Short mmCIF file of N, CA, C and O in Angstrom, two decimals:
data_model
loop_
_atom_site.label_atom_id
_atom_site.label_comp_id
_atom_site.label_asym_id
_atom_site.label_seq_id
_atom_site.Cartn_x
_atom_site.Cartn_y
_atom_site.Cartn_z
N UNK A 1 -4.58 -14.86 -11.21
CA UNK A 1 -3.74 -13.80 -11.71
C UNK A 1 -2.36 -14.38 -12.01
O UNK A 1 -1.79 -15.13 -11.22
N UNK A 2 -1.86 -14.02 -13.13
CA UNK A 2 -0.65 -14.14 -13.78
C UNK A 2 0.36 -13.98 -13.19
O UNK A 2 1.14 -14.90 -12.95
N UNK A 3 0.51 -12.79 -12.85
CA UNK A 3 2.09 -11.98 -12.58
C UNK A 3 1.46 -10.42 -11.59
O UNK A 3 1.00 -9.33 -11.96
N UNK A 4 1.76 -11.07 -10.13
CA UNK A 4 1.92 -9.47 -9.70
C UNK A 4 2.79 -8.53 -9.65
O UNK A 4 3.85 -9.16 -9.62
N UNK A 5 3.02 -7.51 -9.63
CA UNK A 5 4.08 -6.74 -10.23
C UNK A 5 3.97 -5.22 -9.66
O UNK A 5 2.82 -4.79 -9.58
N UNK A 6 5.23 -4.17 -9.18
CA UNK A 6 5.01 -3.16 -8.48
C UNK A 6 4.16 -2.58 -10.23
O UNK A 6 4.30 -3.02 -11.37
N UNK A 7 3.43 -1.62 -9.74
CA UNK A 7 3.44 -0.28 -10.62
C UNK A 7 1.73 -1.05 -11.68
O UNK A 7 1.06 -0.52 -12.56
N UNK A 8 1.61 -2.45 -11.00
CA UNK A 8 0.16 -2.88 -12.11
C UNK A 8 -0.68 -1.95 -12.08
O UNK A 8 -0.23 -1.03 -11.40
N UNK A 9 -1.89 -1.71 -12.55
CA UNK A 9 -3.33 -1.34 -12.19
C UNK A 9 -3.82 -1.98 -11.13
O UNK A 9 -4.03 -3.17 -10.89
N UNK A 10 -4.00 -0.88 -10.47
CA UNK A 10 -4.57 -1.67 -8.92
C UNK A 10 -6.16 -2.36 -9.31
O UNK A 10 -6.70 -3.10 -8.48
N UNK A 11 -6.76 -2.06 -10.50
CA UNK A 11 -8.22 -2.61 -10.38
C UNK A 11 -7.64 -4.08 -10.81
O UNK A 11 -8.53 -4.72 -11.38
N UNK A 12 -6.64 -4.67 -10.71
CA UNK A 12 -6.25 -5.85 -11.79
C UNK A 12 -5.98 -6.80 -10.58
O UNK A 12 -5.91 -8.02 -10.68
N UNK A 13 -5.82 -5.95 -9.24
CA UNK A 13 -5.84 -6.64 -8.06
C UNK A 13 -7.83 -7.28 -7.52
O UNK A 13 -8.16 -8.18 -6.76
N UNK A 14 -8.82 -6.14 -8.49
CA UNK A 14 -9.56 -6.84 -7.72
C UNK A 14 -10.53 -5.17 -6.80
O UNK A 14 -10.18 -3.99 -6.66
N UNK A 15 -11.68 -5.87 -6.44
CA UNK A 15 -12.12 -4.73 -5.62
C UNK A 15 -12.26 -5.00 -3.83
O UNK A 15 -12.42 -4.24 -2.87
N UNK A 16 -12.11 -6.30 -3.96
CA UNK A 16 -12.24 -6.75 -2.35
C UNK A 16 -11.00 -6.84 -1.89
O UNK A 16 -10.06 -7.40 -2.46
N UNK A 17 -10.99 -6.18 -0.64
CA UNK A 17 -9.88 -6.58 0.35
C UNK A 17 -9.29 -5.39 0.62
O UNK A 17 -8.57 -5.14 1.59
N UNK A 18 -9.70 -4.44 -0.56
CA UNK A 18 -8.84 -2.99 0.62
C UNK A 18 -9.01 -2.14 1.83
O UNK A 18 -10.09 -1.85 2.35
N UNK A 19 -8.14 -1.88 2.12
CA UNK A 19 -8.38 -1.32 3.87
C UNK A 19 -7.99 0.57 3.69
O UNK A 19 -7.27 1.09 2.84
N UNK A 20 -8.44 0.98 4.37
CA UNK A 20 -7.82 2.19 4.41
C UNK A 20 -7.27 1.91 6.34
O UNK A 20 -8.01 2.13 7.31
N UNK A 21 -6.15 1.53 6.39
CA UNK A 21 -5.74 1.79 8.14
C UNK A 21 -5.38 3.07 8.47
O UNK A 21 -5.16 3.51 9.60
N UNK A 22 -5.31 3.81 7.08
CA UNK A 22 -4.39 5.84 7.25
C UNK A 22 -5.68 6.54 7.18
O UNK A 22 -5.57 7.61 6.59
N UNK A 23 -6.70 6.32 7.54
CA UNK A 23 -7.95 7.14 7.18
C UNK A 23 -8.25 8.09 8.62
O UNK A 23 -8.44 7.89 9.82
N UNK A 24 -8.15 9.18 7.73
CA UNK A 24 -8.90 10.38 8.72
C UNK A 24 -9.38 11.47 8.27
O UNK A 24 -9.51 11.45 7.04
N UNK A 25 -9.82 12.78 8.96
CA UNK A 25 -10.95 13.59 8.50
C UNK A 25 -10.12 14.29 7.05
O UNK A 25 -10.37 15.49 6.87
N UNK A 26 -9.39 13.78 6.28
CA UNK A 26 -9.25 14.20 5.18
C UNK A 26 -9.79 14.35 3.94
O UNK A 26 -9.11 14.66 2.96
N UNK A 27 -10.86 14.18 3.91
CA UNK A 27 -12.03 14.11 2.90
C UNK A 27 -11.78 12.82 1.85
O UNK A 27 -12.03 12.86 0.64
N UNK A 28 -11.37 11.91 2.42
CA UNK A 28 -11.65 10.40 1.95
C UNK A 28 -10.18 10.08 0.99
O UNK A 28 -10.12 9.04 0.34
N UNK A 29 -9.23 10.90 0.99
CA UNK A 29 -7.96 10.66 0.45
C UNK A 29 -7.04 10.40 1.22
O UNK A 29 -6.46 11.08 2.07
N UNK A 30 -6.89 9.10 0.77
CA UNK A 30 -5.99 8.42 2.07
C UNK A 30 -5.24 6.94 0.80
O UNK A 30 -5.46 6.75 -0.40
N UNK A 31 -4.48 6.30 1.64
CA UNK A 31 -3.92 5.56 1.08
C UNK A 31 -4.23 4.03 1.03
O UNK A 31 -3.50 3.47 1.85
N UNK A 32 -4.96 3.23 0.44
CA UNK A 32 -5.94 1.69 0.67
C UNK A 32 -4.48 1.11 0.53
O UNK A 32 -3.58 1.58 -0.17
N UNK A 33 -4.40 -0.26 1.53
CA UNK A 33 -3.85 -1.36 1.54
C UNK A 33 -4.25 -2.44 1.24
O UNK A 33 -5.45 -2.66 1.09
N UNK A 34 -3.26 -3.41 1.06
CA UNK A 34 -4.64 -4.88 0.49
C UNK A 34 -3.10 -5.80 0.82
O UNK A 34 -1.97 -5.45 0.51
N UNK A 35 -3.56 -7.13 1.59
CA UNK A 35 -2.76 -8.24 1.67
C UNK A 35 -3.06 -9.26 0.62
O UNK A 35 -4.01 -10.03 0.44
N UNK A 36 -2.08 -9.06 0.06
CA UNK A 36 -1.93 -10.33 -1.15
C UNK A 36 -1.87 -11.99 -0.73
O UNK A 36 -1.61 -12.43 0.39
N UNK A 37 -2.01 -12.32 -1.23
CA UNK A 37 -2.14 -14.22 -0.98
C UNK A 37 -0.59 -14.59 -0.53
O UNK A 37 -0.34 -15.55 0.19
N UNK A 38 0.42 -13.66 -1.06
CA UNK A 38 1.41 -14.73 -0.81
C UNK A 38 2.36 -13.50 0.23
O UNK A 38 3.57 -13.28 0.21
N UNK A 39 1.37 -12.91 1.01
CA UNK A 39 2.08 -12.44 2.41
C UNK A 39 2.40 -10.64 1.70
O UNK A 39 2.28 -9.61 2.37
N UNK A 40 2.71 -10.68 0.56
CA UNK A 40 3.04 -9.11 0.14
C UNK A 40 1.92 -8.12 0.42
O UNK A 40 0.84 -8.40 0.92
N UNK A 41 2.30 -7.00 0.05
CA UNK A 41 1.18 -5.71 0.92
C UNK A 41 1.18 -4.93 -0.12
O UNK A 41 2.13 -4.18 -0.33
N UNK A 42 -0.19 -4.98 -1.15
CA UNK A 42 -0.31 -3.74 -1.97
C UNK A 42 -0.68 -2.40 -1.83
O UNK A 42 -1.84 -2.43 -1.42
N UNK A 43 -0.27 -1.07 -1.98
CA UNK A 43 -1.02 0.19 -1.99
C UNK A 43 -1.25 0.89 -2.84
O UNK A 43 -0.44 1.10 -3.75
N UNK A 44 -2.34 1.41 -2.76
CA UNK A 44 -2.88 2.43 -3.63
C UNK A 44 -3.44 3.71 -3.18
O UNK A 44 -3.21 3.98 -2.00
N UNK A 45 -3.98 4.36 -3.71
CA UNK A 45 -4.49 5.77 -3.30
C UNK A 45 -5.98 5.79 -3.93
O UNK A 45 -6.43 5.77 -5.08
N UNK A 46 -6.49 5.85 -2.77
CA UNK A 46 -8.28 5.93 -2.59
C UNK A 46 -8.54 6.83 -3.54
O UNK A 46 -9.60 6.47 -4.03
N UNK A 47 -8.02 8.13 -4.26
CA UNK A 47 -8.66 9.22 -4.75
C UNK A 47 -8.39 8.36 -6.39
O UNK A 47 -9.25 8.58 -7.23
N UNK A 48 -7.38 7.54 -6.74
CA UNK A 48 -7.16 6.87 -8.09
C UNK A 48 -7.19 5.12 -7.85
O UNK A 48 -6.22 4.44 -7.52
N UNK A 49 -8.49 4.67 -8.10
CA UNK A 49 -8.52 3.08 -7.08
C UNK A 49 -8.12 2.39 -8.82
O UNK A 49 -7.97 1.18 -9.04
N UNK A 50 -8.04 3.07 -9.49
CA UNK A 50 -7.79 2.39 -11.02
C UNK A 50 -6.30 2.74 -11.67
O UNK A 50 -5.95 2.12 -12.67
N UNK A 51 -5.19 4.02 -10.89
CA UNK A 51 -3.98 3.72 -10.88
C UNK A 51 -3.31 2.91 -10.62
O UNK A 51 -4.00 1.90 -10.50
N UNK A 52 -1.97 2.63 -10.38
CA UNK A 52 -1.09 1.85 -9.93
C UNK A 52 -1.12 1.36 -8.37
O UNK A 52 -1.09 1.89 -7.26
N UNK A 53 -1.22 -0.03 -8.97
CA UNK A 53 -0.26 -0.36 -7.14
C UNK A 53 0.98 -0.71 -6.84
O UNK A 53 1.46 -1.49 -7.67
N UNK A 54 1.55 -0.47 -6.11
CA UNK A 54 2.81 -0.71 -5.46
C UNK A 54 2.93 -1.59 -4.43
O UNK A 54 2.45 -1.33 -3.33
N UNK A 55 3.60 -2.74 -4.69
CA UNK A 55 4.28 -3.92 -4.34
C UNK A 55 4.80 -4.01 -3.26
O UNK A 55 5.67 -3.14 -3.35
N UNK A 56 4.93 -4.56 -2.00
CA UNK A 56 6.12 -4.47 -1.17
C UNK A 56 5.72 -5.58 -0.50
O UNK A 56 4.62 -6.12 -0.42
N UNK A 57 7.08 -5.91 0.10
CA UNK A 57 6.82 -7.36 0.82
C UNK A 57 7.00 -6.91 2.20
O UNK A 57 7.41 -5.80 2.55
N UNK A 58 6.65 -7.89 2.95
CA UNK A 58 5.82 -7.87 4.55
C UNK A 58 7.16 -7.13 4.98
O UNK A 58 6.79 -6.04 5.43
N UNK A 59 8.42 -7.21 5.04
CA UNK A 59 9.50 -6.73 5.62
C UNK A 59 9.59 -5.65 5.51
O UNK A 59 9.98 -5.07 6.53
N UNK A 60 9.31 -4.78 4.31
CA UNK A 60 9.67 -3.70 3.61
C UNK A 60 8.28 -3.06 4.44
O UNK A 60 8.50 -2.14 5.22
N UNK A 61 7.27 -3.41 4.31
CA UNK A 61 6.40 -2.46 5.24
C UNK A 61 6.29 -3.52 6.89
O UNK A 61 5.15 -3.82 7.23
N UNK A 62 7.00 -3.82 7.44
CA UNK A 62 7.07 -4.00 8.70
C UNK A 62 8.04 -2.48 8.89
O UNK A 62 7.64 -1.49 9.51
N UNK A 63 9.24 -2.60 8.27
CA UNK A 63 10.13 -1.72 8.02
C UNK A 63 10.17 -0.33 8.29
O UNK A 63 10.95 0.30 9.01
N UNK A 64 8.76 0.24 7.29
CA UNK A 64 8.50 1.42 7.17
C UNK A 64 7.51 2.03 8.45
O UNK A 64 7.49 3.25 8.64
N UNK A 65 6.99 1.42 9.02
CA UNK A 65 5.61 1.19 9.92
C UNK A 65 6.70 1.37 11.56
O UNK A 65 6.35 1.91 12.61
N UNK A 66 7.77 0.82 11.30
CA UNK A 66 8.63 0.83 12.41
C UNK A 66 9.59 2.13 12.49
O UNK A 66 9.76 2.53 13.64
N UNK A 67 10.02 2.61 11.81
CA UNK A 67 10.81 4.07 11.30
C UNK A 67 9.78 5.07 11.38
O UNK A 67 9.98 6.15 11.94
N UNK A 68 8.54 4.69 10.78
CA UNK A 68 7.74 6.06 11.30
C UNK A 68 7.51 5.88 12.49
O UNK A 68 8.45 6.54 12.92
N UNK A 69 6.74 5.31 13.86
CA UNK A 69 6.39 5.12 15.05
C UNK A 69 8.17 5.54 15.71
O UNK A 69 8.01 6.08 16.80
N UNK A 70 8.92 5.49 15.54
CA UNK A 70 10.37 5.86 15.66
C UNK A 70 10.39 7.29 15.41
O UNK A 70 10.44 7.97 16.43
N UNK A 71 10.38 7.92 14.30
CA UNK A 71 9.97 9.47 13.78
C UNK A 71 10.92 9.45 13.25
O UNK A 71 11.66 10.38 13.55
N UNK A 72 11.43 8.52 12.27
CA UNK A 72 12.62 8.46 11.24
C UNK A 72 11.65 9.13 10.00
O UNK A 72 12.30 9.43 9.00
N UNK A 73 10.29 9.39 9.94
CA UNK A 73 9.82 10.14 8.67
C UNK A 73 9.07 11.15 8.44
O UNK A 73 8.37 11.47 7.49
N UNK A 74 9.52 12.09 10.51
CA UNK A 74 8.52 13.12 10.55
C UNK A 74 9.59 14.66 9.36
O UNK A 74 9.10 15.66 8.83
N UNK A 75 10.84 14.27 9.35
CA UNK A 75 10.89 15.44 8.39
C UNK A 75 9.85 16.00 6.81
O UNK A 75 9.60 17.07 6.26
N UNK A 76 9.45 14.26 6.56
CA UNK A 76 7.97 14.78 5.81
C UNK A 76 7.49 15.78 6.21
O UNK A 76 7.58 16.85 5.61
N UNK A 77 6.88 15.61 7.37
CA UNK A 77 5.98 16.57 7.51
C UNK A 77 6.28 18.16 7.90
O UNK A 77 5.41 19.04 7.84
N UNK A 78 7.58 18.37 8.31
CA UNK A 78 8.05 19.51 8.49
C UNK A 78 8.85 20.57 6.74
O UNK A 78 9.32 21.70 6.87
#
């Protein structure tokens, strides 16, 4: 692959390697992850596996993963 890039077609990543780690009794819509070769963390959304993925590097979701377990992102849900 050429050029990875936020916002590609996630099928351009490929069909192996995604994870769903957010999966629960939600009727299979959840959010797939995938570790890229050079340490970055792609996501996508299980219900569109042929939309966009979004880019982020290991910090940026160490980051986010740490602020939620914190409850820096339960106003989402309220």
């Amino acid at each position: 692959m050429d050029r990875i890039y936020n916002g590609m077609p996630a099928t351009d990543l490929g069909t192996e390697g995604w994870h769903k780690p957010w999966s629960g009794g939600n009727g299979g819509s959840c959010v797939e992850a995938m570790r890229l070769g050079d340490g970055r963390i792609a996501l996508r959304q299980s219900t569109d596996p042929d939309g966009p993925a979004l880019i982020y590097t290991h910090h940026e979701i160490a980051r986010f993963i740490q602020g939620a377990k914190a409850g820096d992102a339960d106003f989402l849900l309220t």
